[in-house]
Amino acid sequence: GAVVSQHPSRVICKSGTSVKIECRSLDFQATTMFWYRQFPKKSLMLMATSNEGSKATYEQGVEKDKFLINHASLTLSTLTVTSAHPEDSSFYICSARKGGDGQPQHFGDGTRLSIL
Amino acid sequence: AQSVTQLDSQVPVFEEAPVELRCNYSSSVSVYLFWYVQYPNQGLQLLLKYLSGSTLVKGINGFEAEFNKSQTSFHLRKPSVHISDTAEYFCAVSKTPGNTPLVFGKGTRLSVIA
């Protein structure tokens, strides 16, 4: 149980394009979803936390207008990278967590975003 | 605020040898502790977690970890590693109680040598 599906797994697009990444919890309801960015050989950097039906809470230094997060239902959150540029190229990973104290975060397989 | 230190960025070990990956944390409040594994170009998979109770926690793939409150450590161990254990391992903490995000260490690259 606790499967998180992230789509697409890989995106290559031109500079200036907007890219949408989907994160779905397949067999549980995710009260909270998280978006991370991971640079090569580095740890995960939390970008934002989103609760269903609420605005996302962004970490310091993360541009809200650049990285649009929508958490429309208990099983779906989306991250849209608007007007992407080469410096936005990275590995983006989502995770989802059930409600309740001590619940672990379950991760998707990530999206490799390459902006040319 | 919480922080996690993984002292070893890389750990090479021969196949069938034991391994210990070290994790220390810093927090002014109680925490939950987790170990995750990441295979190349994939997301993170939960290996094990400590919430309360017995300080020795057993996880998947033969891994175990021991919570030591006095040393603020949560080291991961496996008595005999396989080639397939080669991956990046992340230690993480979250505040208790509540739904705060995980805070991750920088990761340890475990390389198992045949």
PDB file of C-alpha atoms in Angstrom:
ATOM      1  CA  GLY A   1       0.000   0.000   0.000  1.00  0.00           C
ATOM      2  CA  ALA A   2       0.851   3.724  -0.011  1.00  0.00           C
ATOM      3  CA  VAL A   3       1.755   4.105  -3.658  1.00  0.00           C
ATOM      4  CA  VAL A   4       2.489   7.521  -5.109  1.00  0.00           C
ATOM      5  CA  SER A   5       2.532   7.975  -8.867  1.00  0.00           C
ATOM      6  CA  GLN A   6       4.323  10.891 -10.468  1.00  0.00           C
ATOM      7  CA  HIS A   7       3.979  11.807 -14.127  1.00  0.00           C
ATOM      8  CA  PRO A   8       5.754  12.421 -16.402  1.00  0.00           C
ATOM      9  CA  SER A   9       9.004  10.715 -15.474  1.00  0.00           C
ATOM     10  CA  ARG A  10      11.000  12.792 -17.912  1.00  0.00           C
ATOM     11  CA  VAL A  11      10.398  16.056 -19.757  1.00  0.00           C
ATOM     12  CA  ILE A  12      12.586  17.826 -22.284  1.00  0.00           C
ATOM     13  CA  CYS A  13      11.325  21.170 -23.544  1.00  0.00           C
ATOM     14  CA  LYS A  14      12.353  24.539 -24.870  1.00  0.00           C
ATOM     15  CA  SER A  15      13.089  27.553 -22.735  1.00  0.00           C
ATOM     16  CA  GLY A  16       9.966  29.603 -22.045  1.00  0.00           C
ATOM     17  CA  THR A  17       7.635  26.621 -21.957  1.00  0.00           C
ATOM     18  CA  SER A  18       5.439  25.862 -18.973  1.00  0.00           C
ATOM     19  CA  VAL A  19       5.551  22.306 -17.665  1.00  0.00           C
ATOM     20  CA  LYS A  20       3.019  20.563 -15.447  1.00  0.00           C
ATOM     21  CA  ILE A  21       3.946  17.614 -13.202  1.00  0.00           C
ATOM     22  CA  GLU A  22       1.274  15.471 -11.579  1.00  0.00           C
ATOM     23  CA  CYS A  23       1.485  13.630  -8.288  1.00  0.00           C
ATOM     24  CA  ARG A  24      -1.200  11.124  -7.339  1.00  0.00           C
ATOM     25  CA  SER A  25      -1.686   8.969  -4.271  1.00  0.00           C
ATOM     26  CA  LEU A  26      -3.132   5.786  -5.739  1.00  0.00           C
ATOM     27  CA  ASP A  27      -4.360   3.848  -2.741  1.00  0.00           C
ATOM     28  CA  PHE A  28      -4.711   6.364   0.058  1.00  0.00           C
ATOM     29  CA  GLN A  29      -5.961   9.858   0.711  1.00  0.00           C
ATOM     30  CA  ALA A  30      -3.142  12.330   1.123  1.00  0.00           C
ATOM     31  CA  THR A  31      -3.919  15.067   3.565  1.00  0.00           C
ATOM     32  CA  THR A  32      -0.610  16.699   2.795  1.00  0.00           C
ATOM     33  CA  MET A  33       1.641  16.646  -0.254  1.00  0.00           C
ATOM     34  CA  PHE A  34       5.181  17.939  -0.577  1.00  0.00           C
ATOM     35  CA  TRP A  35       7.313  18.995  -3.525  1.00  0.00           C
ATOM     36  CA  TYR A  36      11.075  18.636  -3.471  1.00  0.00           C
ATOM     37  CA  ARG A  37      13.868  19.509  -5.827  1.00  0.00           C
ATOM     38  CA  GLN A  38      17.042  17.466  -5.952  1.00  0.00           C
ATOM     39  CA  PHE A  39      20.289  18.600  -7.538  1.00  0.00           C
ATOM     40  CA  PRO A  40      22.870  16.056  -8.717  1.00  0.00           C
ATOM     41  CA  LYS A  41      24.533  14.244  -5.831  1.00  0.00           C
ATOM     42  CA  LYS A  42      22.656  16.443  -3.368  1.00  0.00           C
ATOM     43  CA  SER A  43      19.933  15.995  -0.821  1.00  0.00           C
ATOM     44  CA  LEU A  44      16.297  16.910  -1.272  1.00  0.00           C
ATOM     45  CA  MET A  45      15.344  20.552  -0.981  1.00  0.00           C
ATOM     46  CA  LEU A  46      11.780  21.134   0.175  1.00  0.00           C
ATOM     47  CA  MET A  47      10.039  23.569  -2.132  1.00  0.00           C
ATOM     48  CA  ALA A  48       6.529  23.664  -0.722  1.00  0.00           C
ATOM     49  CA  THR A  49       3.931  21.928   1.388  1.00  0.00           C
ATOM     50  CA  SER A  50       0.330  21.730   0.274  1.00  0.00           C
ATOM     51  CA  ASN A  51      -2.816  20.686   2.076  1.00  0.00           C
ATOM     52  CA  GLU A  52      -5.906  19.741   0.128  1.00  0.00           C
ATOM     53  CA  GLY A  53      -8.071  22.746  -0.566  1.00  0.00           C
ATOM     54  CA  SER A  54      -5.559  25.247   0.799  1.00  0.00           C
ATOM     55  CA  LYS A  55      -2.862  27.426  -0.692  1.00  0.00           C
ATOM     56  CA  ALA A  56       0.576  25.898  -0.663  1.00  0.00           C
ATOM     57  CA  THR A  57       3.171  27.008   1.856  1.00  0.00           C
ATOM     58  CA  TYR A  58       6.415  27.793   0.076  1.00  0.00           C
ATOM     59  CA  GLU A  59       9.885  27.579   1.571  1.00  0.00           C
ATOM     60  CA  GLN A  60      12.022  30.658   1.725  1.00  0.00           C
ATOM     61  CA  GLY A  61      13.637  31.434  -1.606  1.00  0.00           C
ATOM     62  CA  VAL A  62      11.135  29.487  -3.710  1.00  0.00           C
ATOM     63  CA  GLU A  63       9.267  31.715  -6.166  1.00  0.00           C
ATOM     64  CA  LYS A  64       5.516  31.226  -5.847  1.00  0.00           C
ATOM     65  CA  ASP A  65       4.804  32.650  -9.271  1.00  0.00           C
ATOM     66  CA  LYS A  66       7.401  30.417 -10.848  1.00  0.00           C
ATOM     67  CA  PHE A  67       6.371  27.155  -9.226  1.00  0.00           C
ATOM     68  CA  LEU A  68       2.584  26.960  -9.098  1.00  0.00           C
ATOM     69  CA  ILE A  69       1.199  24.260  -6.862  1.00  0.00           C
ATOM     70  CA  ASN A  70      -2.378  23.064  -6.854  1.00  0.00           C
ATOM     71  CA  HIS A  71      -3.765  20.456  -4.475  1.00  0.00           C
ATOM     72  CA  ALA A  72      -7.290  20.088  -5.790  1.00  0.00           C
ATOM     73  CA  SER A  73      -8.192  16.766  -4.199  1.00  0.00           C
ATOM     74  CA  LEU A  74      -6.995  14.309  -1.579  1.00  0.00           C
ATOM     75  CA  THR A  75      -5.279  12.261  -4.270  1.00  0.00           C
ATOM     76  CA  LEU A  76      -3.838  14.800  -6.678  1.00  0.00           C
ATOM     77  CA  SER A  77      -1.365  17.647  -6.523  1.00  0.00           C
ATOM     78  CA  THR A  78       0.261  19.394  -9.474  1.00  0.00           C
ATOM     79  CA  LEU A  79       3.401  21.457  -9.833  1.00  0.00           C
ATOM     80  CA  THR A  80       3.593  23.793 -12.808  1.00  0.00           C
ATOM     81  CA  VAL A  81       6.940  25.301 -13.683  1.00  0.00           C
ATOM     82  CA  THR A  82       6.012  28.461 -15.539  1.00  0.00           C
ATOM     83  CA  SER A  83       8.183  29.928 -18.292  1.00  0.00           C
ATOM     84  CA  ALA A  84      10.900  27.410 -17.569  1.00  0.00           C
ATOM     85  CA  HIS A  85      14.547  28.280 -18.150  1.00  0.00           C
ATOM     86  CA  PRO A  86      17.672  26.105 -18.192  1.00  0.00           C
ATOM     87  CA  GLU A  87      18.380  26.865 -14.533  1.00  0.00           C
ATOM     88  CA  ASP A  88      15.070  25.176 -13.682  1.00  0.00           C
ATOM     89  CA  SER A  89      16.414  21.879 -14.985  1.00  0.00           C
ATOM     90  CA  SER A  90      16.435  19.442 -12.101  1.00  0.00           C
ATOM     91  CA  PHE A  91      14.917  16.314 -10.596  1.00  0.00           C
ATOM     92  CA  TYR A  92      11.577  17.091  -8.977  1.00  0.00           C
ATOM     93  CA  ILE A  93      10.071  14.647  -6.486  1.00  0.00           C
ATOM     94  CA  CYS A  94       6.682  14.714  -4.835  1.00  0.00           C
ATOM     95  CA  SER A  95       5.600  12.951  -1.686  1.00  0.00           C
ATOM     96  CA  ALA A  96       2.274  12.386  -0.001  1.00  0.00           C
ATOM     97  CA  ARG A  97       1.273  11.697   3.550  1.00  0.00           C
ATOM     98  CA  LYS A  98      -1.888  10.436   5.193  1.00  0.00           C
ATOM     99  CA  GLY A  99      -3.390  12.314   8.084  1.00  0.00           C
ATOM    100  CA  GLY A 100      -2.454  11.316  11.592  1.00  0.00           C
ATOM    101  CA  ASP A 101       0.572  11.678  13.803  1.00  0.00           C
ATOM    102  CA  GLY A 102       3.797   9.951  12.806  1.00  0.00           C
ATOM    103  CA  GLN A 103       2.748   9.021   9.295  1.00  0.00           C
ATOM    104  CA  PRO A 104       5.717   8.665   6.913  1.00  0.00           C
ATOM    105  CA  GLN A 105       5.945  10.490   3.620  1.00  0.00           C
ATOM    106  CA  HIS A 106       5.598   8.274   0.540  1.00  0.00           C
ATOM    107  CA  PHE A 107       7.475   9.381  -2.541  1.00  0.00           C
ATOM    108  CA  GLY A 108       6.844   9.341  -6.251  1.00  0.00           C
ATOM    109  CA  ASP A 109       9.556   8.236  -8.661  1.00  0.00           C
ATOM    110  CA  GLY A 110      10.455  11.785  -9.607  1.00  0.00           C
ATOM    111  CA  THR A 111      10.448  13.835 -12.794  1.00  0.00           C
ATOM    112  CA  ARG A 112      13.641  14.680 -14.627  1.00  0.00           C
ATOM    113  CA  LEU A 113      13.077  18.132 -16.164  1.00  0.00           C
ATOM    114  CA  SER A 114      15.507  19.304 -18.831  1.00  0.00           C
ATOM    115  CA  ILE A 115      15.096  22.783 -20.314  1.00  0.00           C
ATOM    116  CA  LEU A 116      17.007  23.459 -23.516  1.00  0.00           C
TER     117      LEU A 116
ATOM    118  CA  ALA B   1      14.595  23.723  14.136  1.00  0.00           C
ATOM    119  CA  GLN B   2      15.743  20.209  13.391  1.00  0.00           C
ATOM    120  CA  SER B   3      18.852  19.197  11.509  1.00  0.00           C
ATOM    121  CA  VAL B   4      20.325  15.897  10.384  1.00  0.00           C
ATOM    122  CA  THR B   5      23.979  15.039   9.894  1.00  0.00           C
ATOM    123  CA  GLN B   6      25.090  12.056   7.898  1.00  0.00           C
ATOM    124  CA  LEU B   7      28.790  11.968   8.558  1.00  0.00           C
ATOM    125  CA  ASP B   8      29.782   9.744   5.644  1.00  0.00           C
ATOM    126  CA  SER B   9      29.021  10.917   2.129  1.00  0.00           C
ATOM    127  CA  GLN B  10      30.277   7.641   0.649  1.00  0.00           C
ATOM    128  CA  VAL B  11      30.659   4.163   2.122  1.00  0.00           C
ATOM    129  CA  PRO B  12      32.244   1.403   0.034  1.00  0.00           C
ATOM    130  CA  VAL B  13      31.856  -2.121   1.381  1.00  0.00           C
ATOM    131  CA  PHE B  14      32.461  -5.608   0.059  1.00  0.00           C
ATOM    132  CA  GLU B  15      29.547  -7.895  -0.679  1.00  0.00           C
ATOM    133  CA  GLU B  16      28.377  -9.970   2.329  1.00  0.00           C
ATOM    134  CA  ALA B  17      30.195  -7.662   4.746  1.00  0.00           C
ATOM    135  CA  PRO B  18      28.298  -5.756   7.458  1.00  0.00           C
ATOM    136  CA  VAL B  19      27.653  -2.041   7.110  1.00  0.00           C
ATOM    137  CA  GLU B  20      26.675   0.839   9.351  1.00  0.00           C
ATOM    138  CA  LEU B  21      25.503   4.188   7.999  1.00  0.00           C
ATOM    139  CA  ARG B  22      25.662   6.920  10.576  1.00  0.00           C
ATOM    140  CA  CYS B  23      23.004   9.515  11.319  1.00  0.00           C
ATOM    141  CA  ASN B  24      22.952  12.137  14.047  1.00  0.00           C
ATOM    142  CA  TYR B  25      20.227  14.682  14.580  1.00  0.00           C
ATOM    143  CA  SER B  26      19.749  17.910  16.438  1.00  0.00           C
ATOM    144  CA  SER B  27      16.420  19.050  17.815  1.00  0.00           C
ATOM    145  CA  SER B  28      15.061  20.941  20.789  1.00  0.00           C
ATOM    146  CA  VAL B  29      11.862  18.893  20.667  1.00  0.00           C
ATOM    147  CA  SER B  30      10.964  15.232  20.297  1.00  0.00           C
ATOM    148  CA  VAL B  31      11.301  13.833  16.803  1.00  0.00           C
ATOM    149  CA  TYR B  32      10.289  10.923  14.669  1.00  0.00           C
ATOM    150  CA  LEU B  33      13.136   9.330  12.712  1.00  0.00           C
ATOM    151  CA  PHE B  34      13.192   7.733   9.284  1.00  0.00           C
ATOM    152  CA  TRP B  35      15.569   6.086   6.848  1.00  0.00           C
ATOM    153  CA  TYR B  36      14.869   6.165   3.120  1.00  0.00           C
ATOM    154  CA  VAL B  37      16.696   4.581   0.182  1.00  0.00           C
ATOM    155  CA  GLN B  38      16.948   6.081  -3.302  1.00  0.00           C
ATOM    156  CA  TYR B  39      17.951   4.021  -6.330  1.00  0.00           C
ATOM    157  CA  PRO B  40      19.221   5.875  -9.435  1.00  0.00           C
ATOM    158  CA  ASN B  41      16.618   8.066 -11.115  1.00  0.00           C
ATOM    159  CA  GLN B  42      13.917   7.024  -8.696  1.00  0.00           C
ATOM    160  CA  GLY B  43      12.081   8.510  -5.751  1.00  0.00           C
ATOM    161  CA  LEU B  44      12.663   7.552  -2.148  1.00  0.00           C
ATOM    162  CA  GLN B  45      11.497   4.325  -0.569  1.00  0.00           C
ATOM    163  CA  LEU B  46      10.877   4.046   3.161  1.00  0.00           C
ATOM    164  CA  LEU B  47      13.217   1.554   4.831  1.00  0.00           C
ATOM    165  CA  LEU B  48      12.121   1.972   8.429  1.00  0.00           C
ATOM    166  CA  LYS B  49      10.890   4.460  10.986  1.00  0.00           C
ATOM    167  CA  TYR B  50      11.099   5.121  14.702  1.00  0.00           C
ATOM    168  CA  LEU B  51       8.103   6.699  16.397  1.00  0.00           C
ATOM    169  CA  SER B  52       8.245   5.367  19.960  1.00  0.00           C
ATOM    170  CA  GLY B  53       8.734   2.181  21.943  1.00  0.00           C
ATOM    171  CA  SER B  54      11.581  -0.249  21.296  1.00  0.00           C
ATOM    172  CA  THR B  55      14.707   1.588  20.257  1.00  0.00           C
ATOM    173  CA  LEU B  56      15.711  -1.154  17.808  1.00  0.00           C
ATOM    174  CA  VAL B  57      13.673  -0.890  14.658  1.00  0.00           C
ATOM    175  CA  LYS B  58      13.636  -3.471  11.900  1.00  0.00           C
ATOM    176  CA  GLY B  59      12.864  -2.483   8.345  1.00  0.00           C
ATOM    177  CA  ILE B  60      12.702  -3.911   4.862  1.00  0.00           C
ATOM    178  CA  ASN B  61      15.539  -5.610   2.979  1.00  0.00           C
ATOM    179  CA  GLY B  62      17.214  -6.787   6.200  1.00  0.00           C
ATOM    180  CA  PHE B  63      18.033  -3.314   7.504  1.00  0.00           C
ATOM    181  CA  GLU B  64      17.659  -2.223  11.103  1.00  0.00           C
ATOM    182  CA  ALA B  65      18.370   0.957  13.030  1.00  0.00           C
ATOM    183  CA  GLU B  66      18.803   1.840  16.664  1.00  0.00           C
ATOM    184  CA  PHE B  67      17.575   5.033  18.258  1.00  0.00           C
ATOM    185  CA  ASN B  68      19.934   6.385  20.887  1.00  0.00           C
ATOM    186  CA  LYS B  69      18.451   9.394  22.607  1.00  0.00           C
ATOM    187  CA  SER B  70      21.507  10.267  24.696  1.00  0.00           C
ATOM    188  CA  GLN B  71      23.726  10.322  21.617  1.00  0.00           C
ATOM    189  CA  THR B  72      20.989  11.738  19.370  1.00  0.00           C
ATOM    190  CA  SER B  73      21.776   9.072  16.823  1.00  0.00           C
ATOM    191  CA  PHE B  74      19.834   6.730  14.564  1.00  0.00           C
ATOM    192  CA  HIS B  75      22.426   4.605  12.782  1.00  0.00           C
ATOM    193  CA  LEU B  76      21.366   2.179  10.065  1.00  0.00           C
ATOM    194  CA  ARG B  77      22.869  -1.296   9.936  1.00  0.00           C
ATOM    195  CA  LYS B  78      22.787  -4.446   7.868  1.00  0.00           C
ATOM    196  CA  PRO B  79      24.721  -7.588   8.808  1.00  0.00           C
ATOM    197  CA  SER B  80      25.421  -8.700   5.246  1.00  0.00           C
ATOM    198  CA  VAL B  81      25.031  -6.479   2.199  1.00  0.00           C
ATOM    199  CA  HIS B  82      24.250  -7.414  -1.388  1.00  0.00           C
ATOM    200  CA  ILE B  83      25.166  -5.770  -4.666  1.00  0.00           C
ATOM    201  CA  SER B  84      21.531  -4.696  -4.948  1.00  0.00           C
ATOM    202  CA  ASP B  85      21.903  -2.550  -1.797  1.00  0.00           C
ATOM    203  CA  THR B  86      24.027  -0.080  -3.762  1.00  0.00           C
ATOM    204  CA  ALA B  87      22.045   3.158  -3.529  1.00  0.00           C
ATOM    205  CA  GLU B  88      21.784   6.515  -1.778  1.00  0.00           C
ATOM    206  CA  TYR B  89      20.503   6.402   1.790  1.00  0.00           C
ATOM    207  CA  PHE B  90      18.850   9.339   3.521  1.00  0.00           C
ATOM    208  CA  CYS B  91      18.164   9.831   7.193  1.00  0.00           C
ATOM    209  CA  ALA B  92      15.291  12.180   8.046  1.00  0.00           C
ATOM    210  CA  VAL B  93      13.482  13.616  11.052  1.00  0.00           C
ATOM    211  CA  SER B  94      10.185  15.305  11.698  1.00  0.00           C
ATOM    212  CA  LYS B  95       8.884  17.082  14.764  1.00  0.00           C
ATOM    213  CA  THR B  96       6.377  15.383  17.017  1.00  0.00           C
ATOM    214  CA  PRO B  97       3.495  15.633  17.183  1.00  0.00           C
ATOM    215  CA  GLY B  98       2.123  17.093  14.002  1.00  0.00           C
ATOM    216  CA  ASN B  99       2.460  17.042  10.266  1.00  0.00           C
ATOM    217  CA  THR B 100       5.659  18.941   9.701  1.00  0.00           C
ATOM    218  CA  PRO B 101       7.754  18.092   6.623  1.00  0.00           C
ATOM    219  CA  LEU B 102      10.721  15.788   6.859  1.00  0.00           C
ATOM    220  CA  VAL B 103      14.143  17.315   7.269  1.00  0.00           C
ATOM    221  CA  PHE B 104      16.719  15.255   5.388  1.00  0.00           C
ATOM    222  CA  GLY B 105      20.394  14.643   5.826  1.00  0.00           C
ATOM    223  CA  LYS B 106      22.673  15.031   2.826  1.00  0.00           C
ATOM    224  CA  GLY B 107      22.668  11.320   2.118  1.00  0.00           C
ATOM    225  CA  THR B 108      25.216   8.504   2.138  1.00  0.00           C
ATOM    226  CA  ARG B 109      26.160   6.711  -1.021  1.00  0.00           C
ATOM    227  CA  LEU B 110      26.546   2.992  -0.256  1.00  0.00           C
ATOM    228  CA  SER B 111      28.580   1.141  -2.870  1.00  0.00           C
ATOM    229  CA  VAL B 112      28.716  -2.623  -2.550  1.00  0.00           C
ATOM    230  CA  ILE B 113      31.727  -4.183  -4.227  1.00  0.00           C
ATOM    231  CA  ALA B 114      31.692  -7.740  -5.561  1.00  0.00           C
TER     232      ALA B 114
END
